[in-house]
Amino acid sequence: MTGVPASAAGGTSSANGAPANAGSGAASGGAPSGAMSGSASGGVPSGGVSAGGASGAVESGVPGGPKPARGAKVVAAAVNQASVWNIANFLTMLRLLLVPGFVALMLADGGYDPAMRSFAWAAFAIAMITDLFDGHLARTYDLVTDFGKIADPIADKAIMGAALICLSSLGDLPWWVTVVILGRELGITLLRFLVIRYGVIPASRGGKLKTLTQGVAVGMYVLALTGWLATLRFWVMAAAVILTVLTGLDYVRQAIVLRRQGIAERMAASEETEA
């Protein structure tokens, strides 16, 4: 018997390979011909992922996720930007609002009422303490805003300037001390703006020590102290004035160096461009 039944022949055909369309699909890359034709024509087979979907999955970070719309990064940056209404800016605003209250307490009853001076000292102390915390909170919790950058230094100068002017107007502090301290603060602030095109002058340890010493000295003058405490506050203020002058000169030196470096870098860049 050499013949094989038709059914057996058919079975042999199936055993020797997949159906014709499957075989051609395997030869084309292991995918069914339907899938291949779908890919070739730009379609997406059932349950498959298109090229656009794959790129969207890669860009969005979620398998099979949609591709983010144009400008999504800009929108996300705007959403992630710190709100103006945050704790750091609240403390800055509180410091600004304390200034008129401090002045009113300092000048109440001619400025020589010990009770009113004590309340004025409390307002000044709160202002100085909030100055320590608002910047730290803004940097630590990413709450830095344009409003805070402008309002914080204004609040610092306002409370210190108000205290010095009140003390000098009452005769408790020589005017030359007020002029030296305020002149240095305003001059360094102006100097920072003048050299900002070349870089930023960082705050030094001496500057921080100066701020602390000024706060302690002015606070001691706000209180109606007598005896050895009155003598002590004189020496603390003397130390504050010395630190004020020395750190001011150091900032001027840094500004000159920064300007020279900036000019040299610009000249080098222009020479390279011309070459």
PDB file of C-alpha atoms in Angstrom:
ATOM      1  CA  MET A   1       0.000   0.000   0.000  1.00  0.00           C
ATOM      2  CA  THR A   2       1.656   3.112  -1.198  1.00  0.00           C
ATOM      3  CA  GLY A   3      -1.263   5.507  -1.042  1.00  0.00           C
ATOM      4  CA  VAL A   4      -2.141   7.611   1.973  1.00  0.00           C
ATOM      5  CA  PRO A   5      -5.670   8.658   2.751  1.00  0.00           C
ATOM      6  CA  ALA A   6      -6.547  12.219   2.020  1.00  0.00           C
ATOM      7  CA  SER A   7      -7.201  12.862   5.657  1.00  0.00           C
ATOM      8  CA  ALA A   8      -3.806  11.547   6.555  1.00  0.00           C
ATOM      9  CA  ALA A   9      -2.210  13.693   3.874  1.00  0.00           C
ATOM     10  CA  GLY A  10      -3.945  16.704   5.274  1.00  0.00           C
ATOM     11  CA  GLY A  11      -2.764  15.764   8.730  1.00  0.00           C
ATOM     12  CA  THR A  12       0.778  15.402   7.483  1.00  0.00           C
ATOM     13  CA  SER A  13       0.562  18.852   5.941  1.00  0.00           C
ATOM     14  CA  SER A  14      -0.504  20.315   9.254  1.00  0.00           C
ATOM     15  CA  ALA A  15       2.166  18.455  11.146  1.00  0.00           C
ATOM     16  CA  ASN A  16       4.947  19.591   8.851  1.00  0.00           C
ATOM     17  CA  GLY A  17       4.249  23.260   9.359  1.00  0.00           C
ATOM     18  CA  ALA A  18       1.794  25.997  10.288  1.00  0.00           C
ATOM     19  CA  PRO A  19      -0.822  27.175   7.838  1.00  0.00           C
ATOM     20  CA  ALA A  20       0.383  29.085   4.872  1.00  0.00           C
ATOM     21  CA  ASN A  21      -0.474  32.470   6.230  1.00  0.00           C
ATOM     22  CA  ALA A  22       1.199  31.672   9.564  1.00  0.00           C
ATOM     23  CA  GLY A  23       4.291  30.347   7.796  1.00  0.00           C
ATOM     24  CA  SER A  24       4.632  33.495   5.760  1.00  0.00           C
ATOM     25  CA  GLY A  25       4.203  35.523   8.896  1.00  0.00           C
ATOM     26  CA  ALA A  26       6.971  33.567  10.604  1.00  0.00           C
ATOM     27  CA  ALA A  27       9.234  34.065   7.641  1.00  0.00           C
ATOM     28  CA  SER A  28       8.555  37.798   7.815  1.00  0.00           C
ATOM     29  CA  GLY A  29       9.658  38.205  11.412  1.00  0.00           C
ATOM     30  CA  GLY A  30       7.614  35.800  13.458  1.00  0.00           C
ATOM     31  CA  ALA A  31       4.373  37.782  13.371  1.00  0.00           C
ATOM     32  CA  PRO A  32       1.163  36.732  11.672  1.00  0.00           C
ATOM     33  CA  SER A  33       0.595  38.138   8.252  1.00  0.00           C
ATOM     34  CA  GLY A  34      -2.420  40.022   9.498  1.00  0.00           C
ATOM     35  CA  ALA A  35      -0.266  41.778  12.044  1.00  0.00           C
ATOM     36  CA  MET A  36       2.419  42.446   9.488  1.00  0.00           C
ATOM     37  CA  SER A  37       0.004  43.849   6.970  1.00  0.00           C
ATOM     38  CA  GLY A  38      -1.501  46.012   9.670  1.00  0.00           C
ATOM     39  CA  SER A  39       1.930  47.352  10.576  1.00  0.00           C
ATOM     40  CA  ALA A  40       2.842  47.915   6.959  1.00  0.00           C
ATOM     41  CA  SER A  41      -0.333  49.866   6.294  1.00  0.00           C
ATOM     42  CA  GLY A  42       0.071  52.016   9.401  1.00  0.00           C
ATOM     43  CA  GLY A  43      -2.709  50.307  11.326  1.00  0.00           C
ATOM     44  CA  VAL A  44      -2.494  48.772  14.770  1.00  0.00           C
ATOM     45  CA  PRO A  45      -3.370  45.138  15.279  1.00  0.00           C
ATOM     46  CA  SER A  46      -5.841  44.199  17.933  1.00  0.00           C
ATOM     47  CA  GLY A  47      -4.179  44.412  21.359  1.00  0.00           C
ATOM     48  CA  GLY A  48      -0.995  45.945  19.889  1.00  0.00           C
ATOM     49  CA  VAL A  49       0.741  49.231  20.615  1.00  0.00           C
ATOM     50  CA  SER A  50       1.426  51.732  17.878  1.00  0.00           C
ATOM     51  CA  ALA A  51       4.699  53.582  17.456  1.00  0.00           C
ATOM     52  CA  GLY A  52       3.099  56.770  18.739  1.00  0.00           C
ATOM     53  CA  GLY A  53       1.716  54.931  21.744  1.00  0.00           C
ATOM     54  CA  ALA A  54       5.131  53.439  22.453  1.00  0.00           C
ATOM     55  CA  SER A  55       6.814  56.818  22.334  1.00  0.00           C
ATOM     56  CA  GLY A  56       4.058  58.221  24.537  1.00  0.00           C
ATOM     57  CA  ALA A  57       4.648  55.397  26.987  1.00  0.00           C
ATOM     58  CA  VAL A  58       8.343  56.145  27.080  1.00  0.00           C
ATOM     59  CA  GLU A  59       7.883  59.887  27.483  1.00  0.00           C
ATOM     60  CA  SER A  60       5.113  59.714  30.040  1.00  0.00           C
ATOM     61  CA  GLY A  61       6.813  56.961  32.060  1.00  0.00           C
ATOM     62  CA  VAL A  62       3.621  54.851  32.081  1.00  0.00           C
ATOM     63  CA  PRO A  63       3.388  51.775  29.830  1.00  0.00           C
ATOM     64  CA  GLY A  64       0.904  52.501  27.099  1.00  0.00           C
ATOM     65  CA  GLY A  65       0.235  55.955  28.579  1.00  0.00           C
ATOM     66  CA  PRO A  66      -0.707  58.931  26.415  1.00  0.00           C
ATOM     67  CA  LYS A  67       1.902  61.288  25.103  1.00  0.00           C
ATOM     68  CA  PRO A  68       1.954  64.536  27.105  1.00  0.00           C
ATOM     69  CA  ALA A  69       0.560  67.536  25.318  1.00  0.00           C
ATOM     70  CA  ARG A  70       2.782  70.315  24.106  1.00  0.00           C
ATOM     71  CA  GLY A  71       3.699  72.777  26.830  1.00  0.00           C
ATOM     72  CA  ALA A  72       3.060  70.218  29.574  1.00  0.00           C
ATOM     73  CA  LYS A  73       6.450  70.916  31.113  1.00  0.00           C
ATOM     74  CA  VAL A  74       5.710  74.642  31.243  1.00  0.00           C
ATOM     75  CA  VAL A  75       2.349  73.990  32.874  1.00  0.00           C
ATOM     76  CA  ALA A  76       3.961  71.620  35.386  1.00  0.00           C
ATOM     77  CA  ALA A  77       6.598  74.208  36.246  1.00  0.00           C
ATOM     78  CA  ALA A  78       3.893  76.816  36.822  1.00  0.00           C
ATOM     79  CA  VAL A  79       1.970  74.428  39.055  1.00  0.00           C
ATOM     80  CA  ASN A  80       5.087  73.522  41.048  1.00  0.00           C
ATOM     81  CA  GLN A  81       6.047  77.163  41.592  1.00  0.00           C
ATOM     82  CA  ALA A  82       5.663  78.173  45.206  1.00  0.00           C
ATOM     83  CA  SER A  83       2.559  80.165  45.995  1.00  0.00           C
ATOM     84  CA  VAL A  84       2.929  83.698  47.298  1.00  0.00           C
ATOM     85  CA  TRP A  85       0.700  82.714  50.214  1.00  0.00           C
ATOM     86  CA  ASN A  86       3.178  80.602  52.172  1.00  0.00           C
ATOM     87  CA  ILE A  87       4.569  80.614  55.696  1.00  0.00           C
ATOM     88  CA  ALA A  88       7.857  82.288  54.720  1.00  0.00           C
ATOM     89  CA  ASN A  89       6.131  85.251  53.082  1.00  0.00           C
ATOM     90  CA  PHE A  90       3.667  85.408  55.979  1.00  0.00           C
ATOM     91  CA  LEU A  91       6.558  85.898  58.409  1.00  0.00           C
ATOM     92  CA  THR A  92       8.021  88.581  56.147  1.00  0.00           C
ATOM     93  CA  MET A  93       4.686  90.418  56.032  1.00  0.00           C
ATOM     94  CA  LEU A  94       4.382  90.116  59.805  1.00  0.00           C
ATOM     95  CA  ARG A  95       7.770  91.775  60.151  1.00  0.00           C
ATOM     96  CA  LEU A  96       6.652  94.641  57.923  1.00  0.00           C
ATOM     97  CA  LEU A  97       3.430  95.097  59.891  1.00  0.00           C
ATOM     98  CA  LEU A  98       5.376  95.196  63.159  1.00  0.00           C
ATOM     99  CA  VAL A  99       7.317  98.289  62.066  1.00  0.00           C
ATOM    100  CA  PRO A 100       4.562 100.913  62.621  1.00  0.00           C
ATOM    101  CA  GLY A 101       3.529  99.220  65.855  1.00  0.00           C
ATOM    102  CA  PHE A 102       7.119  99.239  67.060  1.00  0.00           C
ATOM    103  CA  VAL A 103       7.496 102.952  66.287  1.00  0.00           C
ATOM    104  CA  ALA A 104       4.247 103.785  68.093  1.00  0.00           C
ATOM    105  CA  LEU A 105       5.360 101.883  71.194  1.00  0.00           C
ATOM    106  CA  MET A 106       8.822 103.464  71.168  1.00  0.00           C
ATOM    107  CA  LEU A 107       7.461 107.016  71.015  1.00  0.00           C
ATOM    108  CA  ALA A 108       4.519 106.512  73.395  1.00  0.00           C
ATOM    109  CA  ASP A 109       4.502 108.866  76.379  1.00  0.00           C
ATOM    110  CA  GLY A 110       7.551 110.707  75.092  1.00  0.00           C
ATOM    111  CA  GLY A 111       9.528 107.503  74.598  1.00  0.00           C
ATOM    112  CA  TYR A 112      10.528 107.058  78.228  1.00  0.00           C
ATOM    113  CA  ASP A 113       7.800 104.775  79.556  1.00  0.00           C
ATOM    114  CA  PRO A 114       9.551 101.558  80.666  1.00  0.00           C
ATOM    115  CA  ALA A 115       6.435  99.475  80.039  1.00  0.00           C
ATOM    116  CA  MET A 116       5.989 100.791  76.497  1.00  0.00           C
ATOM    117  CA  ARG A 117       9.699 100.285  75.816  1.00  0.00           C
ATOM    118  CA  SER A 118       9.343  96.687  76.965  1.00  0.00           C
ATOM    119  CA  PHE A 119       6.485  96.123  74.538  1.00  0.00           C
ATOM    120  CA  ALA A 120       8.541  97.780  71.813  1.00  0.00           C
ATOM    121  CA  TRP A 121      11.429  95.424  72.601  1.00  0.00           C
ATOM    122  CA  ALA A 122       9.041  92.448  72.291  1.00  0.00           C
ATOM    123  CA  ALA A 123       7.947  93.640  68.846  1.00  0.00           C
ATOM    124  CA  PHE A 124      11.573  94.160  67.799  1.00  0.00           C
ATOM    125  CA  ALA A 125      12.552  90.715  69.107  1.00  0.00           C
ATOM    126  CA  ILE A 126       9.716  89.032  67.191  1.00  0.00           C
ATOM    127  CA  ALA A 127      10.794  90.827  64.024  1.00  0.00           C
ATOM    128  CA  MET A 128      14.411  89.713  64.405  1.00  0.00           C
ATOM    129  CA  ILE A 129      13.414  86.113  65.177  1.00  0.00           C
ATOM    130  CA  THR A 130      11.150  85.900  62.135  1.00  0.00           C
ATOM    131  CA  ASP A 131      14.069  87.224  60.079  1.00  0.00           C
ATOM    132  CA  LEU A 132      16.014  84.125  61.091  1.00  0.00           C
ATOM    133  CA  PHE A 133      13.243  81.712  60.143  1.00  0.00           C
ATOM    134  CA  ASP A 134      11.601  83.024  56.966  1.00  0.00           C
ATOM    135  CA  GLY A 135      14.668  82.655  54.769  1.00  0.00           C
ATOM    136  CA  HIS A 136      15.462  79.215  56.210  1.00  0.00           C
ATOM    137  CA  LEU A 137      11.915  77.990  55.611  1.00  0.00           C
ATOM    138  CA  ALA A 138      11.866  79.368  52.071  1.00  0.00           C
ATOM    139  CA  ARG A 139      15.094  77.594  51.115  1.00  0.00           C
ATOM    140  CA  THR A 140      14.363  74.337  52.934  1.00  0.00           C
ATOM    141  CA  TYR A 141      10.817  73.820  51.654  1.00  0.00           C
ATOM    142  CA  ASP A 142      11.243  75.445  48.236  1.00  0.00           C
ATOM    143  CA  LEU A 143       9.049  78.428  49.084  1.00  0.00           C
ATOM    144  CA  VAL A 144      11.229  81.041  47.397  1.00  0.00           C
ATOM    145  CA  THR A 145       9.119  83.584  45.474  1.00  0.00           C
ATOM    146  CA  ASP A 146       9.823  86.848  43.695  1.00  0.00           C
ATOM    147  CA  PHE A 147       7.748  88.631  46.320  1.00  0.00           C
ATOM    148  CA  GLY A 148       9.900  87.185  49.104  1.00  0.00           C
ATOM    149  CA  LYS A 149      13.127  88.175  47.352  1.00  0.00           C
ATOM    150  CA  ILE A 150      11.975  91.806  47.296  1.00  0.00           C
ATOM    151  CA  ALA A 151      10.017  92.034  50.557  1.00  0.00           C
ATOM    152  CA  ASP A 152      12.515  90.256  52.837  1.00  0.00           C
ATOM    153  CA  PRO A 153      15.398  92.754  52.551  1.00  0.00           C
ATOM    154  CA  ILE A 154      12.924  95.649  52.733  1.00  0.00           C
ATOM    155  CA  ALA A 155      11.500  94.273  55.986  1.00  0.00           C
ATOM    156  CA  ASP A 156      14.994  93.808  57.415  1.00  0.00           C
ATOM    157  CA  LYS A 157      16.048  97.373  56.655  1.00  0.00           C
ATOM    158  CA  ALA A 158      12.692  98.781  57.790  1.00  0.00           C
ATOM    159  CA  ILE A 159      12.698  97.350  61.307  1.00  0.00           C
ATOM    160  CA  MET A 160      16.386  98.090  61.915  1.00  0.00           C
ATOM    161  CA  GLY A 161      16.151 101.578  60.430  1.00  0.00           C
ATOM    162  CA  ALA A 162      13.040 102.385  62.469  1.00  0.00           C
ATOM    163  CA  ALA A 163      14.735 101.285  65.682  1.00  0.00           C
ATOM    164  CA  LEU A 164      17.926 103.255  65.040  1.00  0.00           C
ATOM    165  CA  ILE A 165      16.095 106.438  64.030  1.00  0.00           C
ATOM    166  CA  CYS A 166      13.780 106.242  67.063  1.00  0.00           C
ATOM    167  CA  LEU A 167      16.729 105.724  69.427  1.00  0.00           C
ATOM    168  CA  SER A 168      18.658 108.643  67.931  1.00  0.00           C
ATOM    169  CA  SER A 169      15.617 110.924  67.926  1.00  0.00           C
ATOM    170  CA  LEU A 170      15.115 110.162  71.626  1.00  0.00           C
ATOM    171  CA  GLY A 171      18.764 110.907  72.368  1.00  0.00           C
ATOM    172  CA  ASP A 172      19.591 107.347  73.434  1.00  0.00           C
ATOM    173  CA  LEU A 173      21.975 106.689  70.541  1.00  0.00           C
ATOM    174  CA  PRO A 174      24.333 109.097  68.733  1.00  0.00           C
ATOM    175  CA  TRP A 175      23.197 110.022  65.244  1.00  0.00           C
ATOM    176  CA  TRP A 176      26.556 109.111  63.735  1.00  0.00           C
ATOM    177  CA  VAL A 177      25.997 105.479  64.760  1.00  0.00           C
ATOM    178  CA  THR A 178      22.645 105.457  62.955  1.00  0.00           C
ATOM    179  CA  VAL A 179      24.187 107.081  59.887  1.00  0.00           C
ATOM    180  CA  VAL A 180      27.071 104.580  59.771  1.00  0.00           C
ATOM    181  CA  ILE A 181      24.851 101.509  60.122  1.00  0.00           C
ATOM    182  CA  LEU A 182      22.085 102.619  57.759  1.00  0.00           C
ATOM    183  CA  GLY A 183      24.561 104.078  55.267  1.00  0.00           C
ATOM    184  CA  ARG A 184      26.416 100.774  55.154  1.00  0.00           C
ATOM    185  CA  GLU A 185      23.216  98.723  54.726  1.00  0.00           C
ATOM    186  CA  LEU A 186      21.834 100.891  51.937  1.00  0.00           C
ATOM    187  CA  GLY A 187      25.228 101.217  50.252  1.00  0.00           C
ATOM    188  CA  ILE A 188      25.846  97.453  50.168  1.00  0.00           C
ATOM    189  CA  THR A 189      22.341  96.843  48.843  1.00  0.00           C
ATOM    190  CA  LEU A 190      22.985  99.326  46.024  1.00  0.00           C
ATOM    191  CA  LEU A 191      26.386  97.764  45.378  1.00  0.00           C
ATOM    192  CA  ARG A 192      24.818  94.324  44.988  1.00  0.00           C
ATOM    193  CA  PHE A 193      22.511  95.679  42.289  1.00  0.00           C
ATOM    194  CA  LEU A 194      25.382  97.366  40.476  1.00  0.00           C
ATOM    195  CA  VAL A 195      27.482  94.189  40.169  1.00  0.00           C
ATOM    196  CA  ILE A 196      24.591  91.746  39.681  1.00  0.00           C
ATOM    197  CA  ARG A 197      25.466  91.570  35.959  1.00  0.00           C
ATOM    198  CA  TYR A 198      28.826  90.048  36.886  1.00  0.00           C
ATOM    199  CA  GLY A 199      27.626  87.730  39.635  1.00  0.00           C
ATOM    200  CA  VAL A 200      26.205  87.553  43.154  1.00  0.00           C
ATOM    201  CA  ILE A 201      28.118  88.589  46.271  1.00  0.00           C
ATOM    202  CA  PRO A 202      27.473  85.770  48.771  1.00  0.00           C
ATOM    203  CA  ALA A 203      26.657  86.477  52.396  1.00  0.00           C
ATOM    204  CA  SER A 204      29.704  85.927  54.577  1.00  0.00           C
ATOM    205  CA  ARG A 205      29.992  84.674  58.136  1.00  0.00           C
ATOM    206  CA  GLY A 206      31.112  88.126  59.148  1.00  0.00           C
ATOM    207  CA  GLY A 207      27.931  89.576  57.688  1.00  0.00           C
ATOM    208  CA  LYS A 208      25.789  87.128  59.649  1.00  0.00           C
ATOM    209  CA  LEU A 209      27.712  87.907  62.844  1.00  0.00           C
ATOM    210  CA  LYS A 210      27.238  91.616  62.147  1.00  0.00           C
ATOM    211  CA  THR A 211      23.468  91.152  61.808  1.00  0.00           C
ATOM    212  CA  LEU A 212      23.300  89.200  65.066  1.00  0.00           C
ATOM    213  CA  THR A 213      25.413  91.750  66.946  1.00  0.00           C
ATOM    214  CA  GLN A 214      23.362  94.654  65.589  1.00  0.00           C
ATOM    215  CA  GLY A 215      20.132  92.968  66.673  1.00  0.00           C
ATOM    216  CA  VAL A 216      21.399  92.320  70.200  1.00  0.00           C
ATOM    217  CA  ALA A 217      22.839  95.825  70.580  1.00  0.00           C
ATOM    218  CA  VAL A 218      19.760  97.635  69.280  1.00  0.00           C
ATOM    219  CA  GLY A 219      17.511  95.406  71.401  1.00  0.00           C
ATOM    220  CA  MET A 220      19.489  96.334  74.512  1.00  0.00           C
ATOM    221  CA  TYR A 221      19.144 100.036  73.663  1.00  0.00           C
ATOM    222  CA  VAL A 222      15.396  99.678  73.149  1.00  0.00           C
ATOM    223  CA  LEU A 223      15.055  98.411  76.707  1.00  0.00           C
ATOM    224  CA  ALA A 224      15.316 100.991  79.481  1.00  0.00           C
ATOM    225  CA  LEU A 225      18.475  99.496  81.002  1.00  0.00           C
ATOM    226  CA  THR A 226      20.512 101.031  83.802  1.00  0.00           C
ATOM    227  CA  GLY A 227      23.689 100.238  85.706  1.00  0.00           C
ATOM    228  CA  TRP A 228      26.152  97.715  84.351  1.00  0.00           C
ATOM    229  CA  LEU A 229      23.688  96.552  81.671  1.00  0.00           C
ATOM    230  CA  ALA A 230      23.711 100.066  80.206  1.00  0.00           C
ATOM    231  CA  THR A 231      27.506  99.932  80.134  1.00  0.00           C
ATOM    232  CA  LEU A 232      27.426  96.491  78.515  1.00  0.00           C
ATOM    233  CA  ARG A 233      25.113  97.615  75.737  1.00  0.00           C
ATOM    234  CA  PHE A 234      27.560 100.398  74.872  1.00  0.00           C
ATOM    235  CA  TRP A 235      30.319  97.866  74.203  1.00  0.00           C
ATOM    236  CA  VAL A 236      27.989  95.564  72.281  1.00  0.00           C
ATOM    237  CA  MET A 237      26.995  98.471  70.065  1.00  0.00           C
ATOM    238  CA  ALA A 238      30.650  99.377  69.593  1.00  0.00           C
ATOM    239  CA  ALA A 239      31.330  95.826  68.422  1.00  0.00           C
ATOM    240  CA  ALA A 240      28.344  96.051  66.065  1.00  0.00           C
ATOM    241  CA  VAL A 241      29.643  99.302  64.544  1.00  0.00           C
ATOM    242  CA  ILE A 242      33.116  97.824  64.027  1.00  0.00           C
ATOM    243  CA  LEU A 243      31.680  94.709  62.357  1.00  0.00           C
ATOM    244  CA  THR A 244      29.436  96.914  60.253  1.00  0.00           C
ATOM    245  CA  VAL A 245      32.386  98.869  58.884  1.00  0.00           C
ATOM    246  CA  LEU A 246      34.689  95.870  58.384  1.00  0.00           C
ATOM    247  CA  THR A 247      32.101  93.733  56.615  1.00  0.00           C
ATOM    248  CA  GLY A 248      31.113  96.714  54.475  1.00  0.00           C
ATOM    249  CA  LEU A 249      34.710  97.137  53.316  1.00  0.00           C
ATOM    250  CA  ASP A 250      34.914  93.407  52.620  1.00  0.00           C
ATOM    251  CA  TYR A 251      31.801  93.577  50.449  1.00  0.00           C
ATOM    252  CA  VAL A 252      33.340  96.474  48.500  1.00  0.00           C
ATOM    253  CA  ARG A 253      36.486  94.397  47.935  1.00  0.00           C
ATOM    254  CA  GLN A 254      34.420  91.421  46.742  1.00  0.00           C
ATOM    255  CA  ALA A 255      32.451  93.661  44.401  1.00  0.00           C
ATOM    256  CA  ILE A 256      35.645  95.049  42.834  1.00  0.00           C
ATOM    257  CA  VAL A 257      37.091  91.559  42.346  1.00  0.00           C
ATOM    258  CA  LEU A 258      33.813  90.272  40.927  1.00  0.00           C
ATOM    259  CA  ARG A 259      33.597  93.171  38.474  1.00  0.00           C
ATOM    260  CA  ARG A 260      37.166  92.665  37.292  1.00  0.00           C
ATOM    261  CA  GLN A 261      36.599  88.954  36.772  1.00  0.00           C
ATOM    262  CA  GLY A 262      33.379  89.622  34.892  1.00  0.00           C
ATOM    263  CA  ILE A 263      35.037  92.162  32.584  1.00  0.00           C
ATOM    264  CA  ALA A 264      37.965  89.799  31.932  1.00  0.00           C
ATOM    265  CA  GLU A 265      35.628  86.925  31.092  1.00  0.00           C
ATOM    266  CA  ARG A 266      33.621  89.098  28.716  1.00  0.00           C
ATOM    267  CA  MET A 267      36.757  90.301  26.942  1.00  0.00           C
ATOM    268  CA  ALA A 268      38.020  86.721  26.613  1.00  0.00           C
ATOM    269  CA  ALA A 269      34.668  85.609  25.216  1.00  0.00           C
ATOM    270  CA  SER A 270      34.610  88.464  22.685  1.00  0.00           C
ATOM    271  CA  GLU A 271      38.143  87.633  21.536  1.00  0.00           C
ATOM    272  CA  GLU A 272      37.195  84.005  21.027  1.00  0.00           C
ATOM    273  CA  THR A 273      34.150  85.079  19.029  1.00  0.00           C
ATOM    274  CA  GLU A 274      36.226  87.354  16.803  1.00  0.00           C
ATOM    275  CA  ALA A 275      38.813  84.609  16.289  1.00  0.00           C
TER     276      ALA A 275
END
